Amino acid sequence: MNSFKEENYLKAIYQLGVIDKENVVGATDLANWLALKPPTVLEKLNSLVTKGLINYNKTDGAILTKKGYEIAINIVRRHRIWETYLYRQLNFSWSEVHEIAEQLEHVNSDKLIDKIYSILGNPEFDPHGDPIPNKRGVLPKSDRRPLSRSVKGCKCVVLGVSHDNEAFLNYLSDLKIALNDKLTVEQIISYDESIRLLNQKKESIIISAKAAEQLLVACLKPNCECKTAN
Amino acid sequence: MNSFKEENYLKAIYQLGVIDKENVVGATDLANWLALKPPTVLEKLNSLVTKGLINYNKTDGAILTKKGYEIAINIVRRHRIWETYLYRQLNFSWSEVHEIAEQLEHVNSDKLIDKIYSILGNPEFDPHGDPIPNKRGVLPKSDRRPLSRSVKGCKCVVLGVSHDNEAFLNYLSDLKIALNDKLTVEQIISYDESIRLLNQKKESIIISAKAAEQLLVACLKPNCECKTAN
DNA sequence: TTTTATTATTAGGATACCCTAACAATTTGT
DNA sequence: ACAAATTGTTAGGGTATCCTAATAATAAAA
Ligand SMILES: [Mn+2]
Ligand SMILES: [Mn+2]
Ligand SMILES: [Mn+2]
Ligand SMILES: [Mn+2]
């Protein structure tokens, strides 16, 4: 059986790999992500190598083996299913679910996860728009992309955020931006790359470049220029 | 924050105290209960003493302080609320819930427990008939007693089991005895103290003395002789 | 009341996780 | 190319958990 700590290491390696596919997942990256020190991480990486859960060397960084990937994607699956359950069945808010799911994801009972997954109707996305792996670990496809990669005039729908960081979620609440909102890109302010949007109520919203990078949307118009612009 | 291990020690000290109020909770008892060795337990007992969570000496054994009791009763509360939730909302069976609740009880979120407690309508007893402490840690009263303490002719209702051990629960299923069943004591077989019962379908059931000690019931007749017989 | 089991404790280790200090290897920027 | 900043590694510890072996204290039996 894998410890709760080990599951978090594998999940972190998975997540850092997803966030930036170019950058190698080094010991320092992981240390920052997990709020630990590099020697601590290195020690664990060596043990994960011994257990055949990752491959590791300085140039390639940490890479999950098939076995390690399966564990990691399963934890991600549990996390997102619990977030969805907490949000939809237990009426927790968008920004509360992550913390609790961080704990619930380590509860080891396939039957329990299967049950709540089925109660939810086998959802494909969690409350932050993150894809939920199915039982075989396969992620649903979606054409989510950062709002920052939009062209003027694009009409899109909010599908999620790239990190479910509580501060950011509350920031969005302040801007009155919620999941599934339809937004129109009115202007891209060249000075600082911030974006002026129009919501469904025709209210004007200005979102910073940084926030626009973390807000994930999908174009609504079939042939939106956003798709070819990048 | 208390670790998951520490919570289990405190819960074990509480439980061993409830099971047998005469017997002192010694290091060896705890070691057997927790499947650990006495020196391991002793080490932890010393640390719990240092933290002010228990008092301990050879003659009195381990005794929870107010602080330790509050933690223990809260874990018991979480355990029983989760068992009830798993049983009633997620359709787990009587015998499945304990194992999963052993994990869920350590999830630290008052809001989560409050929510499921409220969804369940603030239940007073879990699926095994165990009393659920309220938010202030107060246990509901009940006149549950072992079936073994019955007189012939007693009509009683099954309210629970004294240990929610999976093997025993399955044994009861085999005997077709379930929670809330109404049973009549037909005969107490003096040879081995086993008990012949009649269920609602007038089927005859023989239950061993050992099982009768673990099966908790309450008399249905207002002035049942069981009450005065003991 | 001796002898015999049971408990309680101590001593000495092992493993999982974490850290600081110090050094080596790279990468960056000039 | 060279100094500076960033990363990767080793060395040496510390705490929490657990264990076996051995010893001391008690309790139970004979
Ligand atoms: Mn999350
Ligand atoms: Mn999420
Ligand atoms: Mn239980
Ligand atoms: Mn129970």
Short mmCIF file of C-alpha atoms (C1' of nucleotides) and ligand atoms in Angstrom, two decimals:
data_model
loop_
_atom_site.label_atom_id
_atom_site.label_comp_id
_atom_site.label_asym_id
_atom_site.label_seq_id
_atom_site.Cartn_x
_atom_site.Cartn_y
_atom_site.Cartn_z
CA MET A 1 0.00 0.00 0.00
CA ASN A 2 1.21 3.50 -0.86
CA SER A 3 1.33 6.07 1.85
CA PHE A 4 -0.55 9.30 1.74
CA LYS A 5 2.77 11.12 1.30
CA GLU A 6 3.83 8.94 -1.59
CA GLU A 7 0.51 9.53 -3.33
CA ASN A 8 1.10 13.25 -3.05
CA TYR A 9 4.55 13.01 -4.57
CA LEU A 10 3.25 11.05 -7.54
CA LYS A 11 0.35 13.44 -7.99
CA ALA A 12 2.73 16.41 -7.85
CA ILE A 13 4.99 14.88 -10.48
CA TYR A 14 1.96 14.32 -12.67
CA GLN A 15 0.67 17.84 -12.17
CA LEU A 16 3.95 19.63 -12.76
CA GLY A 17 4.29 17.63 -15.96
CA VAL A 18 0.84 18.72 -17.13
CA ILE A 19 1.36 22.39 -16.29
CA ASP A 20 4.48 22.74 -18.39
CA LYS A 21 5.28 19.95 -20.77
CA GLU A 22 8.56 21.60 -21.84
CA ASN A 23 10.12 22.04 -18.44
CA VAL A 24 11.59 19.01 -16.74
CA VAL A 25 10.22 18.20 -13.29
CA GLY A 26 13.24 18.77 -11.10
CA ALA A 27 13.80 18.26 -7.42
CA THR A 28 13.60 22.00 -6.75
CA ASP A 29 10.33 22.40 -8.66
CA LEU A 30 8.84 19.61 -6.62
CA ALA A 31 10.24 21.01 -3.39
CA ASN A 32 8.58 24.36 -4.07
CA TRP A 33 5.31 22.77 -5.13
CA LEU A 34 5.16 20.53 -2.06
CA ALA A 35 6.57 23.08 0.36
CA LEU A 36 9.54 20.86 1.17
CA LYS A 37 13.30 21.17 0.79
CA PRO A 38 15.21 19.71 -2.17
CA PRO A 39 17.14 17.11 -0.15
CA THR A 40 13.86 15.79 1.27
CA VAL A 41 12.42 15.48 -2.19
CA LEU A 42 15.53 13.88 -3.60
CA GLU A 43 15.43 11.23 -0.94
CA LYS A 44 11.86 10.37 -1.84
CA LEU A 45 12.61 10.45 -5.56
CA ASN A 46 15.29 7.84 -5.03
CA SER A 47 12.87 5.65 -3.16
CA LEU A 48 10.27 6.06 -5.91
CA VAL A 49 12.88 5.01 -8.46
CA THR A 50 13.65 1.92 -6.38
CA LYS A 51 9.95 1.09 -6.28
CA GLY A 52 9.73 1.44 -10.03
CA LEU A 53 7.22 4.28 -9.84
CA ILE A 54 9.33 6.92 -11.59
CA ASN A 55 12.50 7.35 -13.63
CA TYR A 56 14.79 10.12 -12.59
CA ASN A 57 17.96 11.83 -13.71
CA LYS A 58 19.14 15.37 -13.69
CA THR A 59 18.54 16.05 -17.38
CA ASP A 60 15.05 14.56 -17.73
CA GLY A 61 13.90 15.16 -14.18
CA ALA A 62 11.24 12.90 -12.67
CA ILE A 63 9.07 10.95 -15.11
CA LEU A 64 6.29 8.63 -14.00
CA THR A 65 6.54 5.02 -15.09
CA LYS A 66 3.36 3.26 -16.22
CA LYS A 67 2.89 1.99 -12.69
CA GLY A 68 3.50 5.42 -11.17
CA TYR A 69 1.23 7.10 -13.70
CA GLU A 70 -1.60 4.76 -12.84
CA ILE A 71 -1.38 5.63 -9.18
CA ALA A 72 -1.12 9.36 -9.89
CA ILE A 73 -4.02 9.51 -12.32
CA ASN A 74 -6.13 7.55 -9.85
CA ILE A 75 -5.49 10.09 -7.12
CA VAL A 76 -6.33 12.89 -9.54
CA ARG A 77 -9.50 11.01 -10.42
CA ARG A 78 -10.52 10.64 -6.78
CA HIS A 79 -9.72 14.29 -6.09
CA ARG A 80 -11.89 15.56 -8.92
CA ILE A 81 -14.75 13.18 -8.23
CA TRP A 82 -14.80 14.27 -4.59
CA GLU A 83 -14.67 17.92 -5.59
CA THR A 84 -17.66 17.35 -7.83
CA TYR A 85 -19.50 15.46 -5.11
CA LEU A 86 -18.83 18.13 -2.51
CA TYR A 87 -19.94 20.84 -4.93
CA ARG A 88 -23.02 19.20 -6.37
CA GLN A 89 -24.33 16.93 -3.60
CA LEU A 90 -23.16 18.66 -0.46
CA ASN A 91 -23.46 22.27 -1.60
CA PHE A 92 -19.92 23.37 -0.97
CA SER A 93 -18.74 26.36 -2.93
CA TRP A 94 -16.36 26.37 -5.85
CA SER A 95 -13.52 27.56 -3.68
CA GLU A 96 -14.05 25.29 -0.68
CA VAL A 97 -13.94 21.89 -2.31
CA HIS A 98 -10.25 21.63 -3.09
CA GLU A 99 -8.98 21.60 0.49
CA ILE A 100 -11.37 18.89 1.60
CA ALA A 101 -10.73 16.83 -1.53
CA GLU A 102 -7.02 16.95 -0.73
CA GLN A 103 -7.87 14.76 2.23
CA LEU A 104 -10.65 12.66 0.76
CA GLU A 105 -8.56 11.68 -2.26
CA HIS A 106 -6.47 9.44 0.00
CA VAL A 107 -9.39 7.42 1.28
CA ASN A 108 -8.81 4.05 -0.25
CA SER A 109 -12.06 2.44 -1.34
CA ASP A 110 -12.79 1.82 -4.98
CA LYS A 111 -16.34 0.95 -4.13
CA LEU A 112 -16.87 4.32 -2.47
CA ILE A 113 -15.47 6.26 -5.43
CA ASP A 114 -17.45 4.15 -7.90
CA LYS A 115 -20.58 4.87 -5.92
CA ILE A 116 -20.27 8.63 -5.80
CA TYR A 117 -19.06 8.72 -9.41
CA SER A 118 -22.17 6.87 -10.42
CA ILE A 119 -24.45 9.04 -8.27
CA LEU A 120 -23.01 12.05 -10.07
CA GLY A 121 -23.72 10.42 -13.42
CA ASN A 122 -20.10 9.76 -14.38
CA PRO A 123 -19.21 13.44 -14.79
CA GLU A 124 -16.45 14.45 -17.20
CA PHE A 125 -15.42 17.70 -15.54
CA ASP A 126 -15.07 18.86 -11.97
CA PRO A 127 -16.35 22.21 -10.60
CA HIS A 128 -13.19 23.94 -11.78
CA GLY A 129 -13.55 22.52 -15.26
CA ASP A 130 -10.75 20.02 -14.78
CA PRO A 131 -11.21 16.78 -16.70
CA ILE A 132 -12.06 13.71 -14.60
CA PRO A 133 -10.23 10.55 -15.70
CA ASN A 134 -12.60 7.64 -16.23
CA LYS A 135 -12.10 4.35 -14.44
CA ARG A 136 -9.43 3.30 -16.92
CA GLY A 137 -7.58 6.57 -16.35
CA VAL A 138 -8.53 8.13 -19.68
CA LEU A 139 -9.13 11.87 -19.64
CA PRO A 140 -12.05 13.33 -21.62
CA LYS A 141 -11.12 15.59 -24.51
CA SER A 142 -11.94 19.26 -24.45
CA ASP A 143 -10.75 22.36 -26.28
CA ARG A 144 -10.26 24.44 -23.18
CA ARG A 145 -7.59 27.09 -23.49
CA PRO A 146 -6.52 30.16 -21.50
CA LEU A 147 -8.63 33.27 -22.08
CA SER A 148 -5.37 35.09 -22.76
CA ARG A 149 -5.11 33.31 -26.09
CA SER A 150 -8.24 35.02 -27.44
CA VAL A 151 -8.70 37.44 -30.31
CA LYS A 152 -10.92 40.50 -30.16
CA GLY A 153 -14.59 39.68 -30.71
CA CYS A 154 -14.32 36.10 -29.52
CA LYS A 155 -17.40 34.81 -27.72
CA CYS A 156 -16.49 32.07 -25.28
CA VAL A 157 -17.70 30.13 -22.28
CA VAL A 158 -15.87 29.80 -18.98
CA LEU A 159 -14.93 26.17 -18.45
CA GLY A 160 -12.50 26.36 -15.59
CA VAL A 161 -9.26 27.57 -14.12
CA SER A 162 -5.83 26.15 -14.57
CA HIS A 163 -5.09 26.05 -10.85
CA ASP A 164 -7.87 25.78 -8.31
CA ASN A 165 -6.18 28.21 -6.00
CA GLU A 166 -8.65 29.62 -3.51
CA ALA A 167 -7.47 33.22 -3.80
CA PHE A 168 -7.93 33.15 -7.56
CA LEU A 169 -11.37 31.61 -7.28
CA ASN A 170 -12.43 34.34 -4.89
CA TYR A 171 -10.94 36.96 -7.26
CA LEU A 172 -13.16 35.59 -9.99
CA SER A 173 -16.17 35.76 -7.71
CA ASP A 174 -15.38 39.41 -7.11
CA LEU A 175 -15.31 40.00 -10.86
CA LYS A 176 -18.65 38.15 -11.00
CA ILE A 177 -17.19 35.53 -13.31
CA ALA A 178 -18.52 32.02 -12.74
CA LEU A 179 -18.32 28.65 -14.40
CA ASN A 180 -20.31 28.42 -17.65
CA ASP A 181 -20.59 32.19 -18.00
CA LYS A 182 -20.53 33.39 -21.59
CA LEU A 183 -18.07 36.21 -22.20
CA THR A 184 -17.27 38.36 -25.17
CA VAL A 185 -13.78 39.74 -25.71
CA GLU A 186 -14.33 43.48 -26.33
CA GLN A 187 -10.80 44.72 -26.31
CA ILE A 188 -7.29 43.49 -25.69
CA ILE A 189 -5.43 46.36 -24.07
CA SER A 190 -2.02 46.34 -25.66
CA TYR A 191 -0.45 48.38 -22.85
CA ASP A 192 -0.52 45.49 -20.35
CA GLU A 193 -2.30 42.71 -22.19
CA SER A 194 -5.29 42.97 -19.90
CA ILE A 195 -8.63 42.11 -21.44
CA ARG A 196 -11.93 43.96 -21.42
CA LEU A 197 -14.88 41.60 -21.49
CA LEU A 198 -18.63 41.83 -21.68
CA ASN A 199 -20.67 39.40 -19.61
CA GLN A 200 -24.20 38.21 -20.33
CA LYS A 201 -25.66 41.21 -18.53
CA LYS A 202 -23.66 43.47 -20.82
CA GLU A 203 -21.51 44.55 -17.94
CA SER A 204 -17.93 45.43 -18.72
CA ILE A 205 -15.21 43.53 -16.89
CA ILE A 206 -11.49 44.09 -17.05
CA ILE A 207 -9.33 41.11 -16.27
CA SER A 208 -5.57 41.20 -15.85
CA ALA A 209 -3.20 39.38 -18.18
CA LYS A 210 -2.17 37.09 -15.38
CA ALA A 211 -5.72 36.15 -14.54
CA ALA A 212 -6.51 35.67 -18.22
CA GLU A 213 -3.79 33.05 -18.38
CA GLN A 214 -5.39 31.07 -15.61
CA LEU A 215 -8.97 31.35 -16.78
CA LEU A 216 -9.87 28.54 -19.15
CA VAL A 217 -12.49 29.03 -21.83
CA ALA A 218 -13.70 27.51 -25.08
CA CYS A 219 -14.83 29.43 -28.16
CA LEU A 220 -18.54 29.32 -28.87
CA LYS A 221 -18.45 30.31 -32.52
CA PRO A 222 -17.63 27.29 -34.70
CA ASN A 223 -14.95 29.03 -36.72
CA CYS A 224 -13.62 31.43 -34.16
CA GLU A 225 -10.38 33.07 -35.15
CA CYS A 226 -8.87 32.15 -31.77
CA LYS A 227 -8.38 28.62 -33.01
CA THR A 228 -6.16 29.63 -35.92
CA ALA A 229 -4.57 32.63 -34.24
CA ASN A 230 -2.33 30.48 -32.05
CA MET B 1 -2.86 19.02 14.67
CA ASN B 2 -3.12 15.43 15.88
CA SER B 3 -1.90 12.72 13.58
CA PHE B 4 -4.08 9.97 12.30
CA LYS B 5 -2.16 7.53 14.51
CA GLU B 6 -2.67 9.62 17.60
CA GLU B 7 -6.39 9.85 16.94
CA ASN B 8 -6.51 6.08 16.78
CA TYR B 9 -4.73 5.68 20.10
CA LEU B 10 -7.13 8.04 21.81
CA LYS B 11 -10.13 6.34 20.23
CA ALA B 12 -8.80 2.94 21.32
CA ILE B 13 -8.32 4.12 24.90
CA TYR B 14 -11.88 5.42 24.85
CA GLN B 15 -13.28 2.23 23.38
CA LEU B 16 -11.47 -0.17 25.69
CA GLY B 17 -12.74 1.90 28.57
CA VAL B 18 -16.32 1.62 27.36
CA ILE B 19 -16.15 -2.13 26.70
CA ASP B 20 -15.06 -2.98 30.21
CA LYS B 21 -15.34 -0.29 32.80
CA GLU B 22 -13.79 -2.52 35.48
CA ASN B 23 -10.62 -3.49 33.70
CA VAL B 24 -7.83 -0.93 33.48
CA VAL B 25 -6.63 -0.06 29.99
CA GLY B 26 -3.07 -1.35 30.03
CA ALA B 27 -0.34 -1.22 27.46
CA THR B 28 -0.84 -4.84 26.52
CA ASP B 29 -4.60 -4.45 26.02
CA LEU B 30 -3.96 -1.53 23.73
CA ALA B 31 -1.22 -3.38 21.90
CA ASN B 32 -3.58 -6.27 21.16
CA TRP B 33 -6.41 -3.97 20.17
CA LEU B 34 -4.24 -1.93 17.82
CA ALA B 35 -2.21 -4.87 16.54
CA LEU B 36 1.02 -3.36 17.85
CA LYS B 37 3.62 -4.43 20.40
CA PRO B 38 3.62 -3.22 24.01
CA PRO B 39 6.85 -1.19 23.77
CA THR B 40 5.43 0.69 20.78
CA VAL B 41 2.29 1.49 22.71
CA LEU B 42 4.16 2.47 25.82
CA GLU B 43 6.24 4.92 23.88
CA LYS B 44 3.10 6.57 22.52
CA LEU B 45 1.42 6.56 25.91
CA ASN B 46 4.34 8.51 27.30
CA SER B 47 4.04 11.06 24.55
CA LEU B 48 0.28 11.35 25.13
CA VAL B 49 0.97 11.98 28.81
CA THR B 50 3.45 14.71 27.86
CA LYS B 51 0.83 16.29 25.63
CA GLY B 52 -1.70 16.22 28.44
CA LEU B 53 -4.10 13.96 26.57
CA ILE B 54 -4.04 11.07 29.01
CA ASN B 55 -2.92 10.09 32.50
CA TYR B 56 -1.08 6.85 32.82
CA ASN B 57 0.35 4.58 35.47
CA LYS B 58 0.56 0.87 35.89
CA THR B 59 -2.26 0.53 38.40
CA ASP B 60 -4.86 2.75 36.71
CA GLY B 61 -3.74 2.20 33.14
CA ALA B 62 -4.42 4.89 30.54
CA ILE B 63 -7.18 7.37 31.30
CA LEU B 64 -8.19 10.16 28.96
CA THR B 65 -7.93 13.70 30.25
CA LYS B 66 -10.70 16.14 29.37
CA LYS B 67 -8.67 17.28 26.39
CA GLY B 68 -8.00 13.70 25.27
CA TYR B 69 -11.62 12.69 25.77
CA GLU B 70 -12.81 15.51 23.57
CA ILE B 71 -10.60 14.40 20.73
CA ALA B 72 -11.58 10.75 21.16
CA ILE B 73 -15.31 11.35 21.33
CA ASN B 74 -15.06 13.54 18.25
CA ILE B 75 -13.41 10.76 16.26
CA VAL B 76 -16.09 8.34 17.47
CA ARG B 77 -18.67 10.89 16.38
CA ARG B 78 -17.18 11.25 12.93
CA HIS B 79 -16.90 7.48 12.58
CA ARG B 80 -20.54 6.85 13.41
CA ILE B 81 -21.83 9.72 11.31
CA TRP B 82 -19.88 8.44 8.32
CA GLU B 83 -21.13 4.90 8.92
CA THR B 84 -24.66 6.23 8.92
CA TYR B 85 -24.07 8.27 5.79
CA LEU B 86 -22.51 5.36 3.94
CA TYR B 87 -25.37 3.11 4.98
CA ARG B 88 -28.27 5.43 4.40
CA GLN B 89 -27.15 7.72 1.56
CA LEU B 90 -24.70 5.58 -0.33
CA ASN B 91 -26.35 2.19 0.11
CA PHE B 92 -23.48 0.36 1.67
CA SER B 93 -24.35 -2.69 3.71
CA TRP B 94 -24.27 -2.99 7.45
CA SER B 95 -21.02 -4.87 7.37
CA GLU B 96 -19.15 -2.72 4.83
CA VAL B 97 -19.37 0.67 6.44
CA HIS B 98 -16.95 0.24 9.35
CA GLU B 99 -13.81 -0.26 7.27
CA ILE B 100 -14.43 2.82 5.14
CA ALA B 101 -15.42 4.90 8.16
CA GLU B 102 -12.11 3.97 9.77
CA GLN B 103 -10.53 6.09 7.06
CA LEU B 104 -13.14 8.80 6.69
CA GLU B 105 -13.16 9.53 10.43
CA HIS B 106 -9.73 11.14 10.07
CA VAL B 107 -10.79 13.63 7.42
CA ASN B 108 -10.58 16.90 9.23
CA SER B 109 -13.40 19.22 8.22
CA ASP B 110 -16.06 20.21 10.72
CA LYS B 111 -18.09 21.73 7.95
CA LEU B 112 -18.16 18.43 6.09
CA ILE B 113 -19.28 16.46 9.14
CA ASP B 114 -21.87 19.09 10.05
CA LYS B 115 -23.23 18.88 6.53
CA ILE B 116 -23.68 15.15 6.35
CA TYR B 117 -24.95 15.05 9.94
CA SER B 118 -27.59 17.55 9.00
CA ILE B 119 -28.48 15.75 5.76
CA LEU B 120 -29.07 12.63 7.85
CA GLY B 121 -31.32 14.61 10.19
CA ASN B 122 -28.99 14.55 13.20
CA PRO B 123 -29.29 10.79 13.78
CA GLU B 124 -28.84 9.41 17.28
CA PHE B 125 -27.70 5.90 16.36
CA ASP B 126 -25.49 4.48 13.65
CA PRO B 127 -26.32 1.39 11.52
CA HIS B 128 -24.95 -0.88 14.25
CA GLY B 129 -27.06 0.79 16.89
CA ASP B 130 -24.11 2.63 18.40
CA PRO B 131 -24.99 6.01 19.88
CA ILE B 132 -23.74 9.05 17.95
CA PRO B 133 -22.36 11.82 20.16
CA ASN B 134 -23.92 15.18 19.36
CA LYS B 135 -21.79 18.17 18.49
CA ARG B 136 -21.04 18.80 22.16
CA GLY B 137 -19.93 15.19 22.57
CA VAL B 138 -22.99 14.07 24.52
CA LEU B 139 -24.19 10.53 23.86
CA PRO B 140 -27.92 9.83 23.56
CA LYS B 141 -29.44 7.55 26.18
CA SER B 142 -30.79 4.15 25.31
CA ASP B 143 -31.67 0.96 27.16
CA ARG B 144 -29.79 -1.37 24.85
CA ARG B 145 -28.49 -4.49 26.49
CA PRO B 146 -27.06 -7.82 25.33
CA LEU B 147 -29.60 -10.40 24.19
CA SER B 148 -27.90 -12.82 26.56
CA ARG B 149 -29.43 -10.97 29.47
CA SER B 150 -32.97 -11.94 28.44
CA VAL B 151 -35.57 -14.07 30.19
CA LYS B 152 -37.76 -16.59 28.41
CA GLY B 153 -40.72 -15.00 26.66
CA CYS B 154 -39.06 -11.64 26.21
CA LYS B 155 -40.04 -9.82 23.04
CA CYS B 156 -37.34 -7.45 21.95
CA VAL B 157 -36.02 -5.45 19.04
CA VAL B 158 -32.52 -5.68 17.60
CA LEU B 159 -30.77 -2.36 18.10
CA GLY B 160 -27.18 -3.19 17.37
CA VAL B 161 -24.04 -5.11 18.09
CA SER B 162 -21.44 -4.42 20.69
CA HIS B 163 -18.55 -4.68 18.21
CA ASP B 164 -19.09 -3.97 14.55
CA ASN B 165 -16.82 -6.79 13.56
CA GLU B 166 -17.45 -7.78 9.95
CA ALA B 167 -17.41 -11.55 10.60
CA PHE B 168 -20.05 -11.19 13.27
CA LEU B 169 -22.23 -8.99 11.09
CA ASN B 170 -22.06 -11.56 8.32
CA TYR B 171 -22.89 -14.29 10.84
CA LEU B 172 -26.02 -12.37 11.76
CA SER B 173 -26.93 -12.02 8.09
CA ASP B 174 -26.64 -15.79 7.79
CA LEU B 175 -29.03 -16.18 10.71
CA LYS B 176 -31.30 -13.69 8.94
CA ILE B 177 -31.11 -11.30 11.86
CA ALA B 178 -31.10 -7.63 10.92
CA LEU B 179 -31.34 -4.29 12.63
CA ASN B 180 -34.80 -3.49 13.97
CA ASP B 181 -35.97 -7.11 13.71
CA LYS B 182 -38.36 -8.10 16.44
CA LEU B 183 -37.40 -11.32 18.18
CA THR B 184 -39.07 -13.45 20.81
CA VAL B 185 -37.01 -15.49 23.25
CA GLU B 186 -38.53 -18.98 23.05
CA GLN B 187 -36.06 -20.93 25.09
CA ILE B 188 -32.78 -20.50 26.91
CA ILE B 189 -30.93 -23.76 26.52
CA SER B 190 -29.32 -24.37 29.85
CA TYR B 191 -26.78 -26.82 28.45
CA ASP B 192 -24.70 -24.12 26.71
CA GLU B 193 -26.69 -20.94 27.32
CA SER B 194 -27.58 -20.69 23.65
CA ILE B 195 -30.92 -19.09 22.89
CA ARG B 196 -33.77 -20.21 20.65
CA LEU B 197 -35.59 -17.29 19.11
CA LEU B 198 -38.60 -16.73 16.92
CA ASN B 199 -38.41 -14.04 14.28
CA GLN B 200 -41.28 -12.10 12.75
CA LYS B 201 -41.85 -14.83 10.17
CA LYS B 202 -42.20 -17.33 13.01
CA GLU B 203 -38.97 -18.99 11.96
CA SER B 204 -36.92 -20.55 14.69
CA ILE B 205 -33.35 -19.32 15.14
CA ILE B 206 -30.73 -20.65 17.51
CA ILE B 207 -28.04 -18.21 18.51
CA SER B 208 -24.94 -19.11 20.50
CA ALA B 209 -24.25 -17.71 23.92
CA LYS B 210 -21.26 -15.82 22.59
CA ALA B 211 -23.27 -14.20 19.82
CA ALA B 212 -26.06 -13.39 22.26
CA GLU B 213 -23.60 -11.41 24.31
CA GLN B 214 -22.70 -9.25 21.34
CA LEU B 215 -26.20 -8.72 20.01
CA LEU B 216 -27.82 -5.67 21.55
CA VAL B 217 -31.57 -5.45 22.00
CA ALA B 218 -34.22 -3.56 23.93
CA CYS B 219 -37.33 -5.06 25.45
CA LEU B 220 -40.59 -4.15 23.72
CA LYS B 221 -42.97 -4.97 26.55
CA PRO B 222 -43.14 -2.07 29.03
CA ASN B 223 -42.69 -4.23 32.09
CA CYS B 224 -40.54 -6.98 30.68
CA GLU B 225 -39.02 -9.21 33.30
CA CYS B 226 -35.58 -8.80 31.68
CA LYS B 227 -35.33 -5.41 33.30
CA THR B 228 -35.64 -6.70 36.82
CA ALA B 229 -33.93 -10.03 36.21
CA ASN B 230 -30.49 -8.47 36.09
"C1'" DT C 1 4.54 -19.85 49.39
"C1'" DT C 2 7.33 -20.98 45.66
"C1'" DT C 3 6.82 -21.47 40.74
"C1'" DT C 4 4.82 -19.83 36.58
"C1'" DA C 5 2.56 -16.92 33.61
"C1'" DT C 6 1.47 -12.09 32.43
"C1'" DT C 7 2.60 -7.22 32.20
"C1'" DA C 8 5.33 -3.32 32.15
"C1'" DT C 9 9.61 -1.24 30.91
"C1'" DT C 10 14.23 -0.53 29.03
"C1'" DA C 11 17.67 -0.91 25.49
"C1'" DG C 12 18.91 -0.87 20.94
"C1'" DG C 13 17.54 -0.74 16.12
"C1'" DA C 14 15.07 0.08 11.60
"C1'" DT C 15 12.29 2.90 8.31
"C1'" DA C 16 9.76 6.97 6.68
"C1'" DC C 17 10.01 11.83 6.41
"C1'" DC C 18 11.94 16.39 7.03
"C1'" DC C 19 15.74 19.83 7.77
"C1'" DT C 20 20.30 22.67 7.58
"C1'" DA C 21 24.95 23.15 5.96
"C1'" DA C 22 28.25 22.50 2.49
"C1'" DC C 23 29.72 21.34 -1.99
"C1'" DA C 24 29.32 20.16 -6.88
"C1'" DA C 25 27.37 20.87 -11.36
"C1'" DT C 26 24.77 23.75 -14.42
"C1'" DT C 27 22.87 27.62 -16.34
"C1'" DT C 28 22.60 32.63 -17.00
"C1'" DG C 29 24.01 37.04 -17.86
"C1'" DT C 30 27.41 40.11 -18.98
"C1'" DA D 1 34.82 33.28 -21.20
"C1'" DC D 2 33.88 34.35 -16.28
"C1'" DA D 3 31.21 35.61 -12.21
"C1'" DA D 4 26.75 35.00 -10.30
"C1'" DA D 5 22.60 32.69 -9.58
"C1'" DT D 6 20.22 28.34 -9.71
"C1'" DT D 7 20.00 23.32 -9.12
"C1'" DG D 8 21.38 18.91 -7.70
"C1'" DT D 9 23.67 16.01 -4.19
"C1'" DT D 10 25.91 14.47 0.03
"C1'" DA D 11 26.50 14.44 4.89
"C1'" DG D 12 24.73 14.50 9.27
"C1'" DG D 13 20.76 15.16 12.21
"C1'" DG D 14 15.95 15.05 14.36
"C1'" DT D 15 11.16 13.17 15.29
"C1'" DA D 16 7.45 9.75 14.80
"C1'" DT D 17 6.43 4.92 14.49
"C1'" DC D 18 7.34 0.15 15.03
"C1'" DC D 19 10.01 -4.01 16.32
"C1'" DT D 20 12.84 -7.70 18.96
"C1'" DA D 21 15.32 -9.10 23.01
"C1'" DA D 22 16.02 -8.80 27.78
"C1'" DT D 23 14.78 -7.35 32.42
"C1'" DA D 24 11.78 -6.00 36.21
"C1'" DA D 25 7.27 -6.25 38.47
"C1'" DT D 26 2.98 -8.33 39.24
"C1'" DA D 27 -0.53 -11.49 39.34
"C1'" DA D 28 -2.03 -16.36 39.13
"C1'" DA D 29 -1.42 -21.08 40.05
"C1'" DA D 30 -0.05 -24.94 42.17
MN MN E 1 -8.52 20.62 -6.58
MN MN E 2 -10.51 20.84 -9.43
MN MN E 3 -17.53 1.08 13.21
MN MN E 4 -20.83 1.46 14.26
#
